Coordinates of C-alpha atoms in Angstrom, one line a residue:
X7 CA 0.0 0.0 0.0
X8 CA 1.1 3.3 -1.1
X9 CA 1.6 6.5 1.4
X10 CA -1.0 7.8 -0.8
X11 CA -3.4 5.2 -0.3
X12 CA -3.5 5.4 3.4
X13 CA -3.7 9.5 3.0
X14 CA -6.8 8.8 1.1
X15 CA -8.1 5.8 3.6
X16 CA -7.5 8.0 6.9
X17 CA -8.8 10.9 5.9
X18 CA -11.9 9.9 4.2
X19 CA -12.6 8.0 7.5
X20 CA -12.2 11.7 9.1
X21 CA -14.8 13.0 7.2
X22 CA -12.6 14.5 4.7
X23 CA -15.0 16.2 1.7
X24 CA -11.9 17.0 -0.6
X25 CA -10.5 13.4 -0.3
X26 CA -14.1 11.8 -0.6
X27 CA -14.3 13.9 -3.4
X28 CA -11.5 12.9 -5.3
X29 CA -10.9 8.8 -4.3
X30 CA -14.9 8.5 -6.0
X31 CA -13.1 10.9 -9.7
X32 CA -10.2 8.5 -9.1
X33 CA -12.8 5.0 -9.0
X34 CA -14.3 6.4 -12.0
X35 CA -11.2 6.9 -13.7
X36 CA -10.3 3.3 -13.2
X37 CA -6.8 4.5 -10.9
X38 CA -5.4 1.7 -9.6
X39 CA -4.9 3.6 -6.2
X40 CA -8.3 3.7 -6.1
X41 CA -8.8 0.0 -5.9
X42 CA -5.9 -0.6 -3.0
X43 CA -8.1 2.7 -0.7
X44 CA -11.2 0.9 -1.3
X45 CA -10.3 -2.4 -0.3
X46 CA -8.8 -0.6 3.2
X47 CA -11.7 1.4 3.3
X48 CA -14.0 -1.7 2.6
X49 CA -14.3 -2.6 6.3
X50 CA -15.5 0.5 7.3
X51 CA -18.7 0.4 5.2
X52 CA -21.8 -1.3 5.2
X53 CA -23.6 0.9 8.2
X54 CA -25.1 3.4 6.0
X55 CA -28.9 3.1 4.6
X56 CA -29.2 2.7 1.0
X57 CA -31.8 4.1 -0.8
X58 CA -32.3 4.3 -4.8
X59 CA -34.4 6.7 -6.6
X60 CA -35.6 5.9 -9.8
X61 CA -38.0 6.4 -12.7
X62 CA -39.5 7.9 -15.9
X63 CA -37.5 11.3 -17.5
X64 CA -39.7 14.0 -16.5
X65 CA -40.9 12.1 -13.1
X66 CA -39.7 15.3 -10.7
X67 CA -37.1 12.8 -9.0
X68 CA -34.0 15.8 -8.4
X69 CA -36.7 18.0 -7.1
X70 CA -37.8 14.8 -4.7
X71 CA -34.2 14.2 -3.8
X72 CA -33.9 17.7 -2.4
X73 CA -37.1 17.5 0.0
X74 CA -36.0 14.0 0.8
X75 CA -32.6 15.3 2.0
X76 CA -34.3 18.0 4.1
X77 CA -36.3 15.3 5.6
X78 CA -33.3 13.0 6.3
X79 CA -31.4 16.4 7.5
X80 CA -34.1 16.6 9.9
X81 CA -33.0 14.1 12.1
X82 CA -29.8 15.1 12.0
X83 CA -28.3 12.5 9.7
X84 CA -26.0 12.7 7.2
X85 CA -26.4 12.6 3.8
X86 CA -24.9 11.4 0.6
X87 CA -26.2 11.3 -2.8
X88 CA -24.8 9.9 -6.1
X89 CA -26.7 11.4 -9.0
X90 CA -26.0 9.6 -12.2
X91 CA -26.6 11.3 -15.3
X92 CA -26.5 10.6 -19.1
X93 CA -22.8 10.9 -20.2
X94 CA -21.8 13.5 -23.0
X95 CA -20.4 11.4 -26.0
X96 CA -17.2 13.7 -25.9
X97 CA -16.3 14.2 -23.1
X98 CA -17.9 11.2 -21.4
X99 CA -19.1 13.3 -18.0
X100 CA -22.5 14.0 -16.8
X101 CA -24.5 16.1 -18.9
X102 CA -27.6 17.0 -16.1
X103 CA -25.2 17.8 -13.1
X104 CA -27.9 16.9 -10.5
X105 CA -25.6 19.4 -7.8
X106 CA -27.3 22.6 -9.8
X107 CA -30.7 21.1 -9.2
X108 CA -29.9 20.3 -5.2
X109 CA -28.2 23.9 -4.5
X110 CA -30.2 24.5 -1.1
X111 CA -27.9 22.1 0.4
X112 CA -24.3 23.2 -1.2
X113 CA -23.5 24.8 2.2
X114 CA -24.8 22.1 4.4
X115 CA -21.3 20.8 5.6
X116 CA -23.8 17.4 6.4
X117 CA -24.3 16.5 2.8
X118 CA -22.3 15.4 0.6
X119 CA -23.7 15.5 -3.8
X120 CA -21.8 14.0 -6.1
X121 CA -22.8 13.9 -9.7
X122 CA -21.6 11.0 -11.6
X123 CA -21.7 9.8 -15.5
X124 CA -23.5 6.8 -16.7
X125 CA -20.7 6.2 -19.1
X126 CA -23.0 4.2 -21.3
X127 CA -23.6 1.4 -18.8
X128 CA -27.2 0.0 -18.9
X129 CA -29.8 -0.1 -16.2
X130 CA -29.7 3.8 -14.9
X131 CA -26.3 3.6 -12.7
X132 CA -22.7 3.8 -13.8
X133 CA -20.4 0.4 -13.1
X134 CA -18.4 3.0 -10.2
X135 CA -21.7 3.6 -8.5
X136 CA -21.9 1.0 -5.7
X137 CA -18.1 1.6 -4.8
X138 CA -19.2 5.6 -4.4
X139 CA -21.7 4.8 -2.4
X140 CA -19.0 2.4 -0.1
X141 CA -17.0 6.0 0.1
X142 CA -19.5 8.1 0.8
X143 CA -20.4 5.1 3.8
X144 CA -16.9 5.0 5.3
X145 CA -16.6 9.3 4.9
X146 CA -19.5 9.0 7.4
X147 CA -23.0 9.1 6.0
X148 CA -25.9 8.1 7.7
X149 CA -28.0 7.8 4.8
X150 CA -27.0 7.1 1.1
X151 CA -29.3 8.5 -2.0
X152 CA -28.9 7.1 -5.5
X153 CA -30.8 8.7 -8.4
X154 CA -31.0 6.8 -11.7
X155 CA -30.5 8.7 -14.8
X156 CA -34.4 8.0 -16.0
X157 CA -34.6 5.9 -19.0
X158 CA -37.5 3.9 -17.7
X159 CA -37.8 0.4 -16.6
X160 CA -34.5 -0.9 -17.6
X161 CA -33.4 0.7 -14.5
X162 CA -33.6 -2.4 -12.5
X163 CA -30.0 -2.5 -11.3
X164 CA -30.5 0.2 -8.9
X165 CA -32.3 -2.7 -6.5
X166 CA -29.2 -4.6 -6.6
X167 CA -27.3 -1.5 -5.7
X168 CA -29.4 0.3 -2.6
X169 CA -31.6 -1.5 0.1
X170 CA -34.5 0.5 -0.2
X171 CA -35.8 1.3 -4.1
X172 CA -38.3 4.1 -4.7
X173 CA -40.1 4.2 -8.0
X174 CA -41.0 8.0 -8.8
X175 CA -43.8 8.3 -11.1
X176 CA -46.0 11.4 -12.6
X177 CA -49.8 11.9 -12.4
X178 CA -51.6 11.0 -16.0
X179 CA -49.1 8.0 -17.5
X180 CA -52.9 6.3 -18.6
X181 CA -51.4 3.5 -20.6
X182 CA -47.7 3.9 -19.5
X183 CA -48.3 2.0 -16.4
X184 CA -49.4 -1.2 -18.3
X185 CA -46.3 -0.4 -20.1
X186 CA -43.8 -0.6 -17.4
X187 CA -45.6 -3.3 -15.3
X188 CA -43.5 -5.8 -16.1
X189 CA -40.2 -4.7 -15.8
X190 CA -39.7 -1.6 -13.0
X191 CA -42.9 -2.0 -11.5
X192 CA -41.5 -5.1 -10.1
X193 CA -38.3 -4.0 -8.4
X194 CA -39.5 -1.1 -6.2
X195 CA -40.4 -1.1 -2.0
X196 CA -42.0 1.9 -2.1
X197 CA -43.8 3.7 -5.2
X198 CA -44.5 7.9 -5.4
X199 CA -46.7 9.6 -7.4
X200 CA -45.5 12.8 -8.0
X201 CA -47.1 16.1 -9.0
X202 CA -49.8 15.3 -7.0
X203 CA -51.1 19.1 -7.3
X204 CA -51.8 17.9 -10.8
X205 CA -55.4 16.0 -11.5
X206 CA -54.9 12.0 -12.0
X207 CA -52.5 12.0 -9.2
X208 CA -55.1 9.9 -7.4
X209 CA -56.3 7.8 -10.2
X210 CA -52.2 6.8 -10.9
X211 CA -52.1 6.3 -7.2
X212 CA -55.3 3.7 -7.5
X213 CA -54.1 1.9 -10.7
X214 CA -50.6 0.7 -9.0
X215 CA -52.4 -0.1 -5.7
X216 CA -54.4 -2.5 -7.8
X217 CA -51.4 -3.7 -9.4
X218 CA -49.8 -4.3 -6.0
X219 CA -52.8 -6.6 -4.8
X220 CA -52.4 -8.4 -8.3
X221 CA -48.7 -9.7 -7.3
X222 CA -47.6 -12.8 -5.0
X223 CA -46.9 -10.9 -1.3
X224 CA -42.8 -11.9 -0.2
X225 CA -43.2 -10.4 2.9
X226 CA -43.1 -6.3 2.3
X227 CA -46.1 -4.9 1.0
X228 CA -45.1 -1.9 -0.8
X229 CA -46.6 1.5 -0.1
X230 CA -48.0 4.1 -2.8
X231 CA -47.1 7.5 -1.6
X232 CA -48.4 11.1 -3.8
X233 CA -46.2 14.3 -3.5
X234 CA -45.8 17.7 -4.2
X235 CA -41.8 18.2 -5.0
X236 CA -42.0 21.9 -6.0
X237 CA -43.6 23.6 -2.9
X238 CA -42.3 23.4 0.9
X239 CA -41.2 20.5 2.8
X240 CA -44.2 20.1 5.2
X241 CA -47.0 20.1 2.2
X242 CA -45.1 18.3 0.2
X243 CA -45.6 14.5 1.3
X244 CA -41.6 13.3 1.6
X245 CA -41.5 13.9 5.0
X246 CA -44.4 10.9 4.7
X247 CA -42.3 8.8 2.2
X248 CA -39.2 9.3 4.9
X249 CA -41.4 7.6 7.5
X250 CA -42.3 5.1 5.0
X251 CA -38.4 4.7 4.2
X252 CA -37.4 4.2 8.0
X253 CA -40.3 1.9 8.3
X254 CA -38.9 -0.2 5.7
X255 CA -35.2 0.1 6.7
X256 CA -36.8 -1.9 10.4
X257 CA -38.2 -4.7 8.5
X258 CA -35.1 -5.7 6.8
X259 CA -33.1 -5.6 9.7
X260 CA -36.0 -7.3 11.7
X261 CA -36.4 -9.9 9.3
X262 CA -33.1 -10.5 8.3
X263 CA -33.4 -9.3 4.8
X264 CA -31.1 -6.4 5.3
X265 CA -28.2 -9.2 5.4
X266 CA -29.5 -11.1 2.5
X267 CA -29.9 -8.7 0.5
X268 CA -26.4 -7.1 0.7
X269 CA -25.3 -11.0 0.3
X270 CA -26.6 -10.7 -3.2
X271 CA -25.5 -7.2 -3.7
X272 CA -21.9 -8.6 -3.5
X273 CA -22.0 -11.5 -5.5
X274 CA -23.5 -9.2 -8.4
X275 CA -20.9 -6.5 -7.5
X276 CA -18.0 -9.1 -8.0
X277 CA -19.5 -10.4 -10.9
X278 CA -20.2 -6.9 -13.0
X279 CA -16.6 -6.1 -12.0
X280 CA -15.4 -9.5 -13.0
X281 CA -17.3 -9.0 -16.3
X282 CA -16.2 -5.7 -17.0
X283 CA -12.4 -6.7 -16.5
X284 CA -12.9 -9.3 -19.3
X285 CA -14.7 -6.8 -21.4
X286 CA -11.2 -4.4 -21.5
X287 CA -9.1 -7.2 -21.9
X288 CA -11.3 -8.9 -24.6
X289 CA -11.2 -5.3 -26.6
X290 CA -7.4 -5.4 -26.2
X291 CA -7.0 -8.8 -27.6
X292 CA -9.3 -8.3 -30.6
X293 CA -6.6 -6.1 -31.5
X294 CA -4.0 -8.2 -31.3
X295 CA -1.8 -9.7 -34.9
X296 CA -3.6 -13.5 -34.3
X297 CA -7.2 -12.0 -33.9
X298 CA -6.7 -9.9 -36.8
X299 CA -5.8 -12.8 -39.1
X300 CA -8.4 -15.1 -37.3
X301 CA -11.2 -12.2 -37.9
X302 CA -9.9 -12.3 -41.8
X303 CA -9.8 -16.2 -42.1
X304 CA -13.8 -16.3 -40.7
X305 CA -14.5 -13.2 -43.2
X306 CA -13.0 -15.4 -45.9
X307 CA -14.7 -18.2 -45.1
X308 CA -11.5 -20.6 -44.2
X309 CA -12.4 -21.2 -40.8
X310 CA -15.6 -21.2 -38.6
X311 CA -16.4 -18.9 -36.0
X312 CA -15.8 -21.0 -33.5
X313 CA -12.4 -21.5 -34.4
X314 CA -12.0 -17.7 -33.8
X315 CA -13.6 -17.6 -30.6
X316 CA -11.8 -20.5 -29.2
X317 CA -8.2 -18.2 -30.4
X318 CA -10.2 -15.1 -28.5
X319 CA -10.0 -17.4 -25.4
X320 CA -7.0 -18.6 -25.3
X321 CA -5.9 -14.5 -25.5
X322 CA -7.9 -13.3 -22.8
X323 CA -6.1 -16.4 -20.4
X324 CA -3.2 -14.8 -21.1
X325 CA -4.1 -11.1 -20.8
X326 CA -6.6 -11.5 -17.6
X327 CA -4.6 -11.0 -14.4

């Protein structure tokens, strides 16, 4: 371990913004510092609560995210939040910024926003999320919040990410509830139907109710909450989905599910990093003099695909660590 490494470990632990700050730019660069801080800092996490945001473009979930932090602020917890945004195809960083959006809070020494690019992963978080979220746990916070970027219900990884998943929905999606039944309407503990100031807020609320009752119970029965995100705090309804949160934070650690549920978290953790190693080195074999002329041989039609692939394989054992 570097001297650097245990800079970055001891004073993250202290509650250090800057070094927060820059160990998460340094995971999402790929640093190989980072990885050496993380696994120091590792057993200094899991004692934060993890809760995902997700949902449809448009849905109001930044606006929710600030009234749920002045709820969480509340009761004097701390707060972290990694806000993951589309990624620019030049320069690959978030194109939102989700810190503009949460500005009430940029002098609120007790939370800590980070924006962060989807760098074209799929399912609404970026591959360097989870290990933010593990910083942002060891630098302190009480409470971690993850927003999705909104593409709609692909985003199921952010259940395998956070331990409590809130689906934010608008007033008036008619059909677009059928649409996403079956895939995001699935994953969430707690639904919120937002812009409730906005007639159908009640109807929207009714339709995933009667969903709900449709499904096999596992225990939770998730609740359907409506709020107002652009007016004050205490008419707004989040102080209500707070109490809903904390109510569902007790029955996983009542149950048990709490530790089962991070058990899963780590084996798909492992794996995505696993598959995303082989993904680099499979692009930097492709390249390679014998993949070239194995590509060309298939194109010709000398040899199979298979033969190909099996040459592929026999690169990657050489270039994995």
């Amino acid at each position: 371990m570097t001297a650097g490494t245990i800079d970055y470990v001891s004073r993250v632990k202290a509650g250090d913004r800057r070094a927060a700050a820059r160990l998460i730019s340094l995971i999402e660069n790929q640093a190989p510092e980072a990885e050496q801080a993380l696994a120091e800092l590792y057993p200094s996490t899991g004692n934060a609560f993890l809760v995902g945001i997700t949902g449809p473009p448009g849905a109001g979930k930044s606006s929710l995210t600030d009234l749920l932090i002045a709820a969480i602020r509340q009761d004097g917890l701390k707060v972290g939040v990694v806000a993951v945004d589309p990624s620019s195809p030049f320069s690959g960083g978030a194109i939102l910024g989700d810190r503009i959006r949460m500005k009430s809070h940029a002098g609120d020494p007790g939370v800590f926003i980070r924006s962060m690019s989807s760098r074209g992963q799929l399912g609404g978080i970026a591959l360097a999320t989870k290990a933010a979220t593990e910083v942002l746990d060891a630098y302190g916070c009480d409470v971690v919040i993850v927003e999705t970027v909104g593409v709609g219900q692909s985003e199921v990884a952010i259940a395998q990410a956070t331990d409590s998943t809130v689906l934010v929905l608008p007033p008036n999606l008619g059909d677009g509830i059928q649409a996403i039944k079956a895939g995001i309407m699935e994953v969430p503990d707690l639904f919120v139907v937002n812009k409730a100031d906005i007639p159908g807020a009640g109807k929207a609320a009714a339709e995933i109710l009667g969903m709900l009752e449709m499904q096999v119970s596992t225990g939770w029965n998730p609740s359907v909450v409506q709020t107002k995100s652009l007016t004050e705090l205490d008419e707004s309804g989040v102080l209500d989905l707070w109490e809903h949160l904390k109510t569902h934070r007790d029955y996983l650690k009542r149950t048990g599910s709490l530790a089962e549920k991070r058990a899963h978290q780590a084996r798909e953790e492992a794996e995505a990093l696993a598959m995303a190693q082989i993904e680099r080195a499979l692009q930097g074999a492709l390249g390679t003099p014998a993949l070239v002329e194995a590509i060309a041989a298939v194109q010709e039609r000398r040899e199979p695909p298979s033969f190909a692939a099996r040459r592929l394989l026999e690169a990657l054992k050489r270039t994995l660590p």
